[in-house]
PDB file of C-alpha atoms in Angstrom:
ATOM      1  CA  UNK A 245     -16.039   7.023  10.827  1.00  0.00           C
ATOM      2  CA  UNK A 246     -15.750   6.329   7.108  1.00  0.00           C
ATOM      3  CA  UNK A 247     -17.006   3.684   4.705  1.00  0.00           C
ATOM      4  CA  UNK A 248     -15.282   1.267   2.345  1.00  0.00           C
ATOM      5  CA  UNK A 249     -17.074   0.307  -0.878  1.00  0.00           C
ATOM      6  CA  UNK A 250     -15.626  -2.509  -3.042  1.00  0.00           C
ATOM      7  CA  UNK A 251     -16.175  -1.913  -6.756  1.00  0.00           C
ATOM      8  CA  UNK A 252     -14.708  -5.207  -7.954  1.00  0.00           C
ATOM      9  CA  UNK A 253     -13.796  -8.396  -6.091  1.00  0.00           C
ATOM     10  CA  UNK A 254     -12.510 -10.541  -8.968  1.00  0.00           C
ATOM     11  CA  UNK A 255      -8.923 -11.365  -9.858  1.00  0.00           C
ATOM     12  CA  UNK A 256      -7.391 -11.141 -13.320  1.00  0.00           C
ATOM     13  CA  UNK A 257     -10.479 -12.322 -15.226  1.00  0.00           C
ATOM     14  CA  UNK A 258     -13.819 -10.533 -14.897  1.00  0.00           C
ATOM     15  CA  UNK A 259     -16.892 -12.755 -14.689  1.00  0.00           C
ATOM     16  CA  UNK A 260     -20.615 -12.215 -15.065  1.00  0.00           C
ATOM     17  CA  UNK A 261     -20.858 -11.426 -11.366  1.00  0.00           C
ATOM     18  CA  UNK A 262     -17.446  -9.946 -10.541  1.00  0.00           C
ATOM     19  CA  UNK A 263     -15.615  -6.854 -11.685  1.00  0.00           C
ATOM     20  CA  UNK A 264     -11.913  -6.109 -11.460  1.00  0.00           C
ATOM     21  CA  UNK A 265     -10.054  -4.534  -8.555  1.00  0.00           C
ATOM     22  CA  UNK A 266     -11.171  -1.177  -7.244  1.00  0.00           C
ATOM     23  CA  UNK A 267     -12.279   0.107  -3.840  1.00  0.00           C
ATOM     24  CA  UNK A 268     -13.673   3.507  -2.860  1.00  0.00           C
ATOM     25  CA  UNK A 269     -13.198   4.970   0.619  1.00  0.00           C
ATOM     26  CA  UNK A 270     -15.633   7.763   1.512  1.00  0.00           C
ATOM     27  CA  UNK A 271     -15.353  10.142   4.452  1.00  0.00           C
ATOM     28  CA  UNK A 272     -17.209  13.377   5.162  1.00  0.00           C
ATOM     29  CA  UNK A 273     -18.325  13.828   1.577  1.00  0.00           C
ATOM     30  CA  UNK A 274     -14.922  13.168   0.026  1.00  0.00           C
ATOM     31  CA  UNK A 275     -13.463   9.989  -1.440  1.00  0.00           C
ATOM     32  CA  UNK A 276     -10.323   8.243  -2.625  1.00  0.00           C
ATOM     33  CA  UNK A 277      -9.949   5.181  -4.844  1.00  0.00           C
ATOM     34  CA  UNK A 278      -7.652   2.199  -4.362  1.00  0.00           C
ATOM     35  CA  UNK A 279      -6.890   0.572  -7.722  1.00  0.00           C
ATOM     36  CA  UNK A 280      -8.931   1.272 -10.824  1.00  0.00           C
ATOM     37  CA  UNK A 281      -9.534  -1.864 -12.834  1.00  0.00           C
ATOM     38  CA  UNK A 282     -11.565  -1.908 -16.008  1.00  0.00           C
ATOM     39  CA  UNK A 283     -15.148  -0.881 -15.308  1.00  0.00           C
ATOM     40  CA  UNK A 284     -14.410   0.943 -12.043  1.00  0.00           C
ATOM     41  CA  UNK A 285     -16.102   4.187 -12.993  1.00  0.00           C
ATOM     42  CA  UNK A 286     -19.171   2.309 -14.245  1.00  0.00           C
ATOM     43  CA  UNK A 287     -19.371   0.617 -10.857  1.00  0.00           C
ATOM     44  CA  UNK A 288     -19.082   4.017  -9.191  1.00  0.00           C
ATOM     45  CA  UNK A 289     -22.067   5.200 -11.223  1.00  0.00           C
ATOM     46  CA  UNK A 290     -24.063   2.059 -10.384  1.00  0.00           C
ATOM     47  CA  UNK A 291     -23.292   2.520  -6.703  1.00  0.00           C
ATOM     48  CA  UNK A 292     -24.201   6.207  -6.630  1.00  0.00           C
ATOM     49  CA  UNK A 293     -20.599   7.136  -5.847  1.00  0.00           C
ATOM     50  CA  UNK A 294     -20.093  10.589  -7.339  1.00  0.00           C
ATOM     51  CA  UNK A 295     -16.753  11.194  -8.991  1.00  0.00           C
ATOM     52  CA  UNK A 296     -16.534  14.915  -8.265  1.00  0.00           C
ATOM     53  CA  UNK A 297     -15.150  14.750  -4.690  1.00  0.00           C
ATOM     54  CA  UNK A 298     -12.521  12.141  -5.667  1.00  0.00           C
ATOM     55  CA  UNK A 299      -9.230  13.419  -4.219  1.00  0.00           C
ATOM     56  CA  UNK A 300      -6.748  10.660  -5.058  1.00  0.00           C
ATOM     57  CA  UNK A 301      -6.214   7.296  -6.758  1.00  0.00           C
ATOM     58  CA  UNK A 302      -3.753   4.772  -5.300  1.00  0.00           C
ATOM     59  CA  UNK A 303      -2.588   2.046  -7.700  1.00  0.00           C
ATOM     60  CA  UNK A 304      -0.870  -1.037  -6.299  1.00  0.00           C
ATOM     61  CA  UNK A 305       0.970  -2.180  -9.429  1.00  0.00           C
ATOM     62  CA  UNK A 306       1.050  -1.949 -13.201  1.00  0.00           C
ATOM     63  CA  UNK A 307      -1.038  -5.001 -14.057  1.00  0.00           C
ATOM     64  CA  UNK A 308      -4.031  -4.237 -16.247  1.00  0.00           C
ATOM     65  CA  UNK A 309      -6.687  -5.607 -13.907  1.00  0.00           C
ATOM     66  CA  UNK A 310      -5.684  -2.923 -11.399  1.00  0.00           C
ATOM     67  CA  UNK A 311      -5.355   0.162 -13.598  1.00  0.00           C
ATOM     68  CA  UNK A 312      -6.928  -0.154 -17.044  1.00  0.00           C
ATOM     69  CA  UNK A 313      -9.945   1.794 -15.796  1.00  0.00           C
ATOM     70  CA  UNK A 314      -7.797   4.806 -14.898  1.00  0.00           C
ATOM     71  CA  UNK A 315      -7.525   6.386 -18.385  1.00  0.00           C
ATOM     72  CA  UNK A 316     -11.295   6.361 -18.718  1.00  0.00           C
ATOM     73  CA  UNK A 317     -11.832   7.825 -15.260  1.00  0.00           C
ATOM     74  CA  UNK A 318      -9.340  10.634 -15.860  1.00  0.00           C
ATOM     75  CA  UNK A 319     -10.921  11.406 -19.223  1.00  0.00           C
ATOM     76  CA  UNK A 320     -14.350  11.638 -17.605  1.00  0.00           C
ATOM     77  CA  UNK A 321     -13.097  14.015 -14.924  1.00  0.00           C
ATOM     78  CA  UNK A 322     -11.589  16.241 -17.626  1.00  0.00           C
ATOM     79  CA  UNK A 323     -14.845  16.205 -19.583  1.00  0.00           C
ATOM     80  CA  UNK A 324     -16.654  17.311 -16.415  1.00  0.00           C
ATOM     81  CA  UNK A 325     -14.293  20.330 -16.427  1.00  0.00           C
ATOM     82  CA  UNK A 326     -12.906  19.540 -13.036  1.00  0.00           C
ATOM     83  CA  UNK A 327     -10.324  22.091 -11.922  1.00  0.00           C
ATOM     84  CA  UNK A 328      -9.237  20.697  -8.555  1.00  0.00           C
ATOM     85  CA  UNK A 329      -5.986  18.709  -8.743  1.00  0.00           C
ATOM     86  CA  UNK A 330      -6.194  14.912  -8.700  1.00  0.00           C
ATOM     87  CA  UNK A 331      -3.426  12.957  -6.967  1.00  0.00           C
ATOM     88  CA  UNK A 332      -2.405   9.675  -8.624  1.00  0.00           C
ATOM     89  CA  UNK A 333      -0.044   7.416  -6.673  1.00  0.00           C
ATOM     90  CA  UNK A 334       1.560   4.302  -8.099  1.00  0.00           C
ATOM     91  CA  UNK A 335       4.798   2.594  -9.098  1.00  0.00           C
ATOM     92  CA  UNK A 336       7.329   4.352 -11.291  1.00  0.00           C
ATOM     93  CA  UNK A 337       6.088   4.358 -14.855  1.00  0.00           C
ATOM     94  CA  UNK A 338       2.462   5.192 -14.185  1.00  0.00           C
ATOM     95  CA  UNK A 339       2.887   8.806 -15.279  1.00  0.00           C
ATOM     96  CA  UNK A 340       4.568   7.797 -18.548  1.00  0.00           C
ATOM     97  CA  UNK A 341       1.842   5.235 -19.178  1.00  0.00           C
ATOM     98  CA  UNK A 342      -0.910   7.790 -18.693  1.00  0.00           C
ATOM     99  CA  UNK A 343       0.801  10.367 -20.883  1.00  0.00           C
ATOM    100  CA  UNK A 344       1.293   7.816 -23.650  1.00  0.00           C
ATOM    101  CA  UNK A 345      -2.427   7.061 -23.866  1.00  0.00           C
ATOM    102  CA  UNK A 346      -4.047   8.993 -26.724  1.00  0.00           C
ATOM    103  CA  UNK A 347      -7.166  10.993 -25.990  1.00  0.00           C
ATOM    104  CA  UNK A 348      -6.606  11.525 -22.258  1.00  0.00           C
ATOM    105  CA  UNK A 349      -7.248  15.132 -21.136  1.00  0.00           C
ATOM    106  CA  UNK A 350      -5.709  16.330 -24.379  1.00  0.00           C
ATOM    107  CA  UNK A 351      -6.489  19.938 -23.522  1.00  0.00           C
ATOM    108  CA  UNK A 352      -4.593  19.733 -20.240  1.00  0.00           C
ATOM    109  CA  UNK A 353      -7.607  20.991 -18.317  1.00  0.00           C
ATOM    110  CA  UNK A 354      -7.307  18.499 -15.445  1.00  0.00           C
ATOM    111  CA  UNK A 355      -4.299  19.119 -13.178  1.00  0.00           C
ATOM    112  CA  UNK A 356      -2.783  15.845 -11.975  1.00  0.00           C
ATOM    113  CA  UNK A 357      -0.183  15.420  -9.253  1.00  0.00           C
ATOM    114  CA  UNK A 358       1.735  12.176  -9.697  1.00  0.00           C
ATOM    115  CA  UNK A 359       3.503  10.464  -6.795  1.00  0.00           C
ATOM    116  CA  UNK A 360       5.652   7.597  -8.074  1.00  0.00           C
ATOM    117  CA  UNK A 361       7.043   4.884  -5.829  1.00  0.00           C
ATOM    118  CA  UNK A 362      10.523   3.615  -6.651  1.00  0.00           C
ATOM    119  CA  UNK A 363      11.181  -0.091  -6.547  1.00  0.00           C
ATOM    120  CA  UNK A 364      13.115  -0.829  -3.375  1.00  0.00           C
ATOM    121  CA  UNK A 365      11.446   1.847  -1.241  1.00  0.00           C
ATOM    122  CA  UNK A 366      10.654   0.882   2.337  1.00  0.00           C
ATOM    123  CA  UNK A 367       7.933   3.225   3.552  1.00  0.00           C
ATOM    124  CA  UNK A 368       6.461   6.470   2.297  1.00  0.00           C
ATOM    125  CA  UNK A 369       3.648   8.822   3.225  1.00  0.00           C
ATOM    126  CA  UNK A 370       2.022   9.461  -0.153  1.00  0.00           C
ATOM    127  CA  UNK A 371      -0.974  11.621   0.706  1.00  0.00           C
ATOM    128  CA  UNK A 372      -2.233  13.992   3.401  1.00  0.00           C
ATOM    129  CA  UNK A 373      -5.420  15.974   3.371  1.00  0.00           C
ATOM    130  CA  UNK A 374      -8.991  16.351   4.614  1.00  0.00           C
ATOM    131  CA  UNK A 375      -8.205  14.712   7.940  1.00  0.00           C
ATOM    132  CA  UNK A 376      -6.492  11.562   6.622  1.00  0.00           C
ATOM    133  CA  UNK A 377      -3.016  10.274   5.853  1.00  0.00           C
ATOM    134  CA  UNK A 378      -2.174   7.492   3.391  1.00  0.00           C
ATOM    135  CA  UNK A 379       1.093   5.583   3.618  1.00  0.00           C
ATOM    136  CA  UNK A 380       2.591   2.972   1.307  1.00  0.00           C
ATOM    137  CA  UNK A 381       4.798  -0.074   1.860  1.00  0.00           C
ATOM    138  CA  UNK A 382       6.166  -2.665  -0.579  1.00  0.00           C
ATOM    139  CA  UNK A 383       4.427  -6.005  -1.035  1.00  0.00           C
ATOM    140  CA  UNK A 384       5.634  -9.273  -2.617  1.00  0.00           C
ATOM    141  CA  UNK A 385       4.150 -10.009  -6.037  1.00  0.00           C
ATOM    142  CA  UNK A 386       5.501 -11.068  -9.439  1.00  0.00           C
ATOM    143  CA  UNK A 387       6.127  -7.404 -10.211  1.00  0.00           C
ATOM    144  CA  UNK A 388       6.852  -4.414  -8.008  1.00  0.00           C
ATOM    145  CA  UNK A 389       3.725  -3.809  -5.933  1.00  0.00           C
ATOM    146  CA  UNK A 390       2.728  -1.523  -3.051  1.00  0.00           C
ATOM    147  CA  UNK A 391       0.020  -1.706  -0.413  1.00  0.00           C
ATOM    148  CA  UNK A 392      -1.587   1.214   1.365  1.00  0.00           C
ATOM    149  CA  UNK A 393      -2.905   2.287   4.766  1.00  0.00           C
ATOM    150  CA  UNK A 394      -5.661   4.920   5.011  1.00  0.00           C
ATOM    151  CA  UNK A 395      -5.567   6.456   8.487  1.00  0.00           C
ATOM    152  CA  UNK A 396      -7.776   9.126  10.014  1.00  0.00           C
ATOM    153  CA  UNK A 397      -5.847  11.810  11.863  1.00  0.00           C
ATOM    154  CA  UNK A 398      -5.907  11.739  15.660  1.00  0.00           C
ATOM    155  CA  UNK A 399      -8.442  14.225  17.010  1.00  0.00           C
ATOM    156  CA  UNK A 400      -8.286  16.181  20.290  1.00  0.00           C
ATOM    157  CA  UNK A 401     -10.084  14.693  23.248  1.00  0.00           C
ATOM    158  CA  UNK A 402     -13.612  15.669  24.213  1.00  0.00           C
ATOM    159  CA  UNK A 403     -14.003  18.970  26.060  1.00  0.00           C
ATOM    160  CA  UNK A 404     -15.438  19.038  29.583  1.00  0.00           C
ATOM    161  CA  UNK A 405     -18.125  21.655  28.886  1.00  0.00           C
ATOM    162  CA  UNK A 406     -19.432  22.069  32.466  1.00  0.00           C
ATOM    163  CA  UNK A 407     -15.851  22.279  33.745  1.00  0.00           C
ATOM    164  CA  UNK A 408     -15.038  24.968  31.171  1.00  0.00           C
ATOM    165  CA  UNK A 409     -18.070  27.037  32.194  1.00  0.00           C
ATOM    166  CA  UNK A 410     -17.146  26.676  35.866  1.00  0.00           C
ATOM    167  CA  UNK A 411     -13.684  27.991  34.984  1.00  0.00           C
ATOM    168  CA  UNK A 412     -15.208  31.119  33.435  1.00  0.00           C
ATOM    169  CA  UNK A 413     -15.495  30.206  29.758  1.00  0.00           C
ATOM    170  CA  UNK A 414     -18.573  31.851  28.194  1.00  0.00           C
ATOM    171  CA  UNK A 415     -17.814  32.659  24.531  1.00  0.00           C
ATOM    172  CA  UNK A 416     -18.054  30.262  21.603  1.00  0.00           C
ATOM    173  CA  UNK A 417     -14.586  31.121  20.305  1.00  0.00           C
ATOM    174  CA  UNK A 418     -13.161  30.356  23.740  1.00  0.00           C
ATOM    175  CA  UNK A 419     -14.723  26.897  23.688  1.00  0.00           C
ATOM    176  CA  UNK A 420     -13.335  26.333  20.176  1.00  0.00           C
ATOM    177  CA  UNK A 421      -9.860  27.390  21.297  1.00  0.00           C
ATOM    178  CA  UNK A 422      -9.916  24.927  24.175  1.00  0.00           C
ATOM    179  CA  UNK A 423     -11.123  22.142  21.855  1.00  0.00           C
ATOM    180  CA  UNK A 424      -8.209  22.926  19.523  1.00  0.00           C
ATOM    181  CA  UNK A 425      -5.739  22.592  22.408  1.00  0.00           C
ATOM    182  CA  UNK A 426      -5.133  26.309  22.982  1.00  0.00           C
ATOM    183  CA  UNK A 427      -5.205  27.930  26.423  1.00  0.00           C
ATOM    184  CA  UNK A 428      -7.594  30.850  26.992  1.00  0.00           C
ATOM    185  CA  UNK A 429      -6.830  34.008  28.949  1.00  0.00           C
ATOM    186  CA  UNK A 430      -9.894  35.536  30.623  1.00  0.00           C
ATOM    187  CA  UNK A 431     -10.614  39.236  31.065  1.00  0.00           C
ATOM    188  CA  UNK A 432      -9.347  39.141  34.673  1.00  0.00           C
ATOM    189  CA  UNK A 433      -6.007  37.726  33.491  1.00  0.00           C
ATOM    190  CA  UNK A 434      -6.641  34.160  34.634  1.00  0.00           C
ATOM    191  CA  UNK A 435      -5.569  31.387  32.268  1.00  0.00           C
ATOM    192  CA  UNK A 436      -7.792  28.412  31.554  1.00  0.00           C
ATOM    193  CA  UNK A 437      -5.618  25.504  30.472  1.00  0.00           C
ATOM    194  CA  UNK A 438      -6.876  23.333  27.648  1.00  0.00           C
ATOM    195  CA  UNK A 439      -4.980  20.329  29.020  1.00  0.00           C
ATOM    196  CA  UNK A 440      -7.043  20.498  32.222  1.00  0.00           C
ATOM    197  CA  UNK A 441     -10.339  20.239  30.346  1.00  0.00           C
ATOM    198  CA  UNK A 442      -9.659  17.956  27.377  1.00  0.00           C
ATOM    199  CA  UNK A 443      -9.949  14.204  27.546  1.00  0.00           C
ATOM    200  CA  UNK A 444      -7.309  11.921  26.009  1.00  0.00           C
ATOM    201  CA  UNK A 445      -6.691  12.233  22.244  1.00  0.00           C
ATOM    202  CA  UNK A 446      -9.028  10.155  20.076  1.00  0.00           C
ATOM    203  CA  UNK A 447      -7.179   8.025  17.508  1.00  0.00           C
ATOM    204  CA  UNK A 448      -8.846   7.800  14.104  1.00  0.00           C
ATOM    205  CA  UNK A 449      -9.878   4.633  12.327  1.00  0.00           C
ATOM    206  CA  UNK A 450      -7.497   2.788   9.994  1.00  0.00           C
ATOM    207  CA  UNK A 451      -8.028   0.785   6.794  1.00  0.00           C
ATOM    208  CA  UNK A 452      -5.334  -1.367   5.165  1.00  0.00           C
ATOM    209  CA  UNK A 453      -5.483  -2.279   1.470  1.00  0.00           C
ATOM    210  CA  UNK A 454      -3.212  -5.244   0.668  1.00  0.00           C
ATOM    211  CA  UNK A 455      -3.466  -6.516  -2.958  1.00  0.00           C
ATOM    212  CA  UNK A 456      -1.743  -8.360  -4.861  1.00  0.00           C
ATOM    213  CA  UNK A 457       0.752 -10.165  -2.700  1.00  0.00           C
ATOM    214  CA  UNK A 458       2.002 -13.199  -0.897  1.00  0.00           C
ATOM    215  CA  UNK A 459       2.046 -12.874   2.904  1.00  0.00           C
ATOM    216  CA  UNK A 460       4.836 -10.416   3.721  1.00  0.00           C
ATOM    217  CA  UNK A 461       6.148  -7.979   6.320  1.00  0.00           C
ATOM    218  CA  UNK A 462       4.899  -4.974   4.361  1.00  0.00           C
ATOM    219  CA  UNK A 463       1.346  -6.266   4.472  1.00  0.00           C
ATOM    220  CA  UNK A 464       1.540  -7.041   8.175  1.00  0.00           C
ATOM    221  CA  UNK A 465       2.921  -3.581   8.944  1.00  0.00           C
ATOM    222  CA  UNK A 466       0.149  -1.888   6.981  1.00  0.00           C
ATOM    223  CA  UNK A 467      -2.451  -4.039   8.734  1.00  0.00           C
ATOM    224  CA  UNK A 468      -1.097  -3.522  12.278  1.00  0.00           C
ATOM    225  CA  UNK A 469      -4.066  -2.721  14.492  1.00  0.00           C
ATOM    226  CA  UNK A 470      -6.232  -1.804  11.484  1.00  0.00           C
ATOM    227  CA  UNK A 471      -9.949  -1.499  12.094  1.00  0.00           C
ATOM    228  CA  UNK A 472     -10.496  -3.111   8.688  1.00  0.00           C
ATOM    229  CA  UNK A 473      -8.007  -5.048   6.583  1.00  0.00           C
ATOM    230  CA  UNK A 474      -8.859  -5.767   2.953  1.00  0.00           C
ATOM    231  CA  UNK A 475      -6.515  -8.544   1.887  1.00  0.00           C
ATOM    232  CA  UNK A 476      -6.454 -10.574  -1.288  1.00  0.00           C
ATOM    233  CA  UNK A 477      -7.470 -14.234  -0.996  1.00  0.00           C
ATOM    234  CA  UNK A 478      -7.193 -15.470  -4.540  1.00  0.00           C
ATOM    235  CA  UNK A 479      -7.109 -19.206  -3.712  1.00  0.00           C
ATOM    236  CA  UNK A 480      -7.856 -21.787  -1.040  1.00  0.00           C
ATOM    237  CA  UNK A 481      -5.085 -23.818   0.555  1.00  0.00           C
ATOM    238  CA  UNK A 482      -5.679 -26.553  -2.018  1.00  0.00           C
ATOM    239  CA  UNK A 483      -4.036 -24.192  -4.523  1.00  0.00           C
ATOM    240  CA  UNK A 484      -1.254 -22.996  -2.206  1.00  0.00           C
ATOM    241  CA  UNK A 485       1.492 -23.968  -4.633  1.00  0.00           C
ATOM    242  CA  UNK A 486      -0.237 -22.132  -7.463  1.00  0.00           C
ATOM    243  CA  UNK A 487      -0.628 -19.089  -5.200  1.00  0.00           C
ATOM    244  CA  UNK A 488       3.099 -19.084  -4.502  1.00  0.00           C
ATOM    245  CA  UNK A 489       3.956 -19.417  -8.186  1.00  0.00           C
ATOM    246  CA  UNK A 490       1.900 -16.391  -9.208  1.00  0.00           C
ATOM    247  CA  UNK A 491       2.584 -14.225  -6.163  1.00  0.00           C
ATOM    248  CA  UNK A 492      -0.811 -14.392  -4.457  1.00  0.00           C
ATOM    249  CA  UNK A 493      -2.274 -15.461  -1.105  1.00  0.00           C
ATOM    250  CA  UNK A 494      -4.668 -18.136   0.037  1.00  0.00           C
ATOM    251  CA  UNK A 495      -7.594 -17.297   2.288  1.00  0.00           C
ATOM    252  CA  UNK A 496      -5.858 -18.959   5.221  1.00  0.00           C
ATOM    253  CA  UNK A 497      -2.735 -16.871   4.638  1.00  0.00           C
ATOM    254  CA  UNK A 498      -4.797 -13.683   4.526  1.00  0.00           C
ATOM    255  CA  UNK A 499      -6.343 -14.654   7.860  1.00  0.00           C
ATOM    256  CA  UNK A 500      -2.919 -15.326   9.338  1.00  0.00           C
ATOM    257  CA  UNK A 501      -1.827 -11.821   8.332  1.00  0.00           C
ATOM    258  CA  UNK A 502      -4.930 -10.359  10.001  1.00  0.00           C
ATOM    259  CA  UNK A 503      -4.320 -12.404  13.150  1.00  0.00           C
ATOM    260  CA  UNK A 504      -0.617 -11.596  13.376  1.00  0.00           C
ATOM    261  CA  UNK A 505      -1.248  -7.886  12.740  1.00  0.00           C
ATOM    262  CA  UNK A 506      -4.033  -7.809  15.366  1.00  0.00           C
ATOM    263  CA  UNK A 507      -6.478  -6.277  12.908  1.00  0.00           C
ATOM    264  CA  UNK A 508     -10.087  -6.005  14.065  1.00  0.00           C
ATOM    265  CA  UNK A 509     -11.853  -7.212  10.897  1.00  0.00           C
ATOM    266  CA  UNK A 510     -10.813  -8.910   7.666  1.00  0.00           C
ATOM    267  CA  UNK A 511     -12.455  -8.424   4.287  1.00  0.00           C
ATOM    268  CA  UNK A 512     -11.128 -10.900   1.731  1.00  0.00           C
ATOM    269  CA  UNK A 513     -11.273 -10.150  -1.993  1.00  0.00           C
ATOM    270  CA  UNK A 514      -9.610 -10.760  -5.394  1.00  0.00           C
ATOM    271  CA  UNK A 515     -11.230 -14.172  -5.840  1.00  0.00           C
ATOM    272  CA  UNK A 516     -10.121 -16.489  -8.615  1.00  0.00           C
ATOM    273  CA  UNK A 517     -12.793 -17.137 -11.253  1.00  0.00           C
ATOM    274  CA  UNK A 518     -12.591 -20.858 -10.365  1.00  0.00           C
ATOM    275  CA  UNK A 519     -14.649 -20.111  -7.214  1.00  0.00           C
ATOM    276  CA  UNK A 520     -18.240 -19.324  -8.141  1.00  0.00           C
ATOM    277  CA  UNK A 521     -19.024 -18.915  -4.458  1.00  0.00           C
ATOM    278  CA  UNK A 522     -16.489 -17.441  -1.988  1.00  0.00           C
ATOM    279  CA  UNK A 523     -17.947 -19.502   0.889  1.00  0.00           C
ATOM    280  CA  UNK A 524     -15.036 -22.015   0.943  1.00  0.00           C
ATOM    281  CA  UNK A 525     -12.573 -19.114   1.116  1.00  0.00           C
ATOM    282  CA  UNK A 526     -14.453 -17.510   3.994  1.00  0.00           C
ATOM    283  CA  UNK A 527     -14.712 -20.811   5.871  1.00  0.00           C
ATOM    284  CA  UNK A 528     -10.988 -21.422   5.511  1.00  0.00           C
ATOM    285  CA  UNK A 529     -10.112 -17.916   6.723  1.00  0.00           C
ATOM    286  CA  UNK A 530     -12.467 -18.088   9.703  1.00  0.00           C
ATOM    287  CA  UNK A 531     -10.636 -21.139  11.024  1.00  0.00           C
ATOM    288  CA  UNK A 532      -7.781 -18.726  11.738  1.00  0.00           C
ATOM    289  CA  UNK A 533      -9.509 -15.350  12.054  1.00  0.00           C
ATOM    290  CA  UNK A 534     -13.228 -15.503  12.881  1.00  0.00           C
ATOM    291  CA  UNK A 535     -13.935 -11.825  12.055  1.00  0.00           C
ATOM    292  CA  UNK A 536     -13.713 -12.492   8.308  1.00  0.00           C
ATOM    293  CA  UNK A 537     -16.169 -11.611   5.546  1.00  0.00           C
ATOM    294  CA  UNK A 538     -16.079 -11.913   1.772  1.00  0.00           C
ATOM    295  CA  UNK A 539     -16.159  -8.499   0.112  1.00  0.00           C
ATOM    296  CA  UNK A 540     -19.415  -7.847  -1.762  1.00  0.00           C
ATOM    297  CA  UNK A 541     -19.405  -5.419  -4.661  1.00  0.00           C
ATOM    298  CA  UNK A 542     -21.033  -2.048  -3.880  1.00  0.00           C
ATOM    299  CA  UNK A 543     -21.684  -3.060  -0.273  1.00  0.00           C
ATOM    300  CA  UNK A 544     -20.876  -0.277   2.209  1.00  0.00           C
ATOM    301  CA  UNK A 545     -18.640  -1.295   5.119  1.00  0.00           C
ATOM    302  CA  UNK A 546     -18.552   1.201   7.984  1.00  0.00           C
ATOM    303  CA  UNK A 547     -15.143   1.604   9.607  1.00  0.00           C
ATOM    304  CA  UNK A 548     -14.728   3.234  13.015  1.00  0.00           C
ATOM    305  CA  UNK A 549     -12.634   2.940  16.117  1.00  0.00           C
TER     306      UNK A 549
END
């Protein structure tokens, strides 16, 4: 299980009650960040989300409301004398942009690993580590944009403890070997097969992050079977033409993506400032996909299989 924490649910313009795009995913004491709009690290502080265990930042596209908080975050990590490498994933040009900013980690103390996505790519695994894999696929926006899927690794099945003891297993390291899928040879030469004592593999939970985009195949592929889909819903259907013009989705379209991808839950976000209350967006989405909620800043959403 892991948790998803929205930092900002607004679109291009911040309001008195909404910050710009950014979402933290926390699992087993470690975290990653999807987008880093202006004010993201302040929201992390307000939410008690420590920056130290941050392993990676995944940026969807090079619009300011999705990355202007990144220089400040990187500078803070350098000031904290962090030595562990930070992975930054985003479209081609993000590394040059960061290096052109004056005052960022000028002493070179913070090692950064950049992974740049080339326009026209189809699918790419951009991060592995600490029991998770993150993949990227292209979306459809006014500029080159990528969405992401955060997926827990599949774990071995549960071990039949009584069955293992009946087979002659007595030592802790023997139990651990069986849990890891390795056979154990006993002192009398008999072999205890892990496959005979392990249940079926346990798939991990999946989270899809799909901002900013019109409905597209890339978004549906990222959302396929996801336990939680966070999808932009900038407008209602009344503004469908405007959504198409600026490369965004309506709430109904977000729900259609969730339905078609057979996701379990939908969290809509990236609300236009014209909607003081997201209730009309939620109502519209629920007509298509009942398991819909409006993302609330600094709320913690548990994600599990």
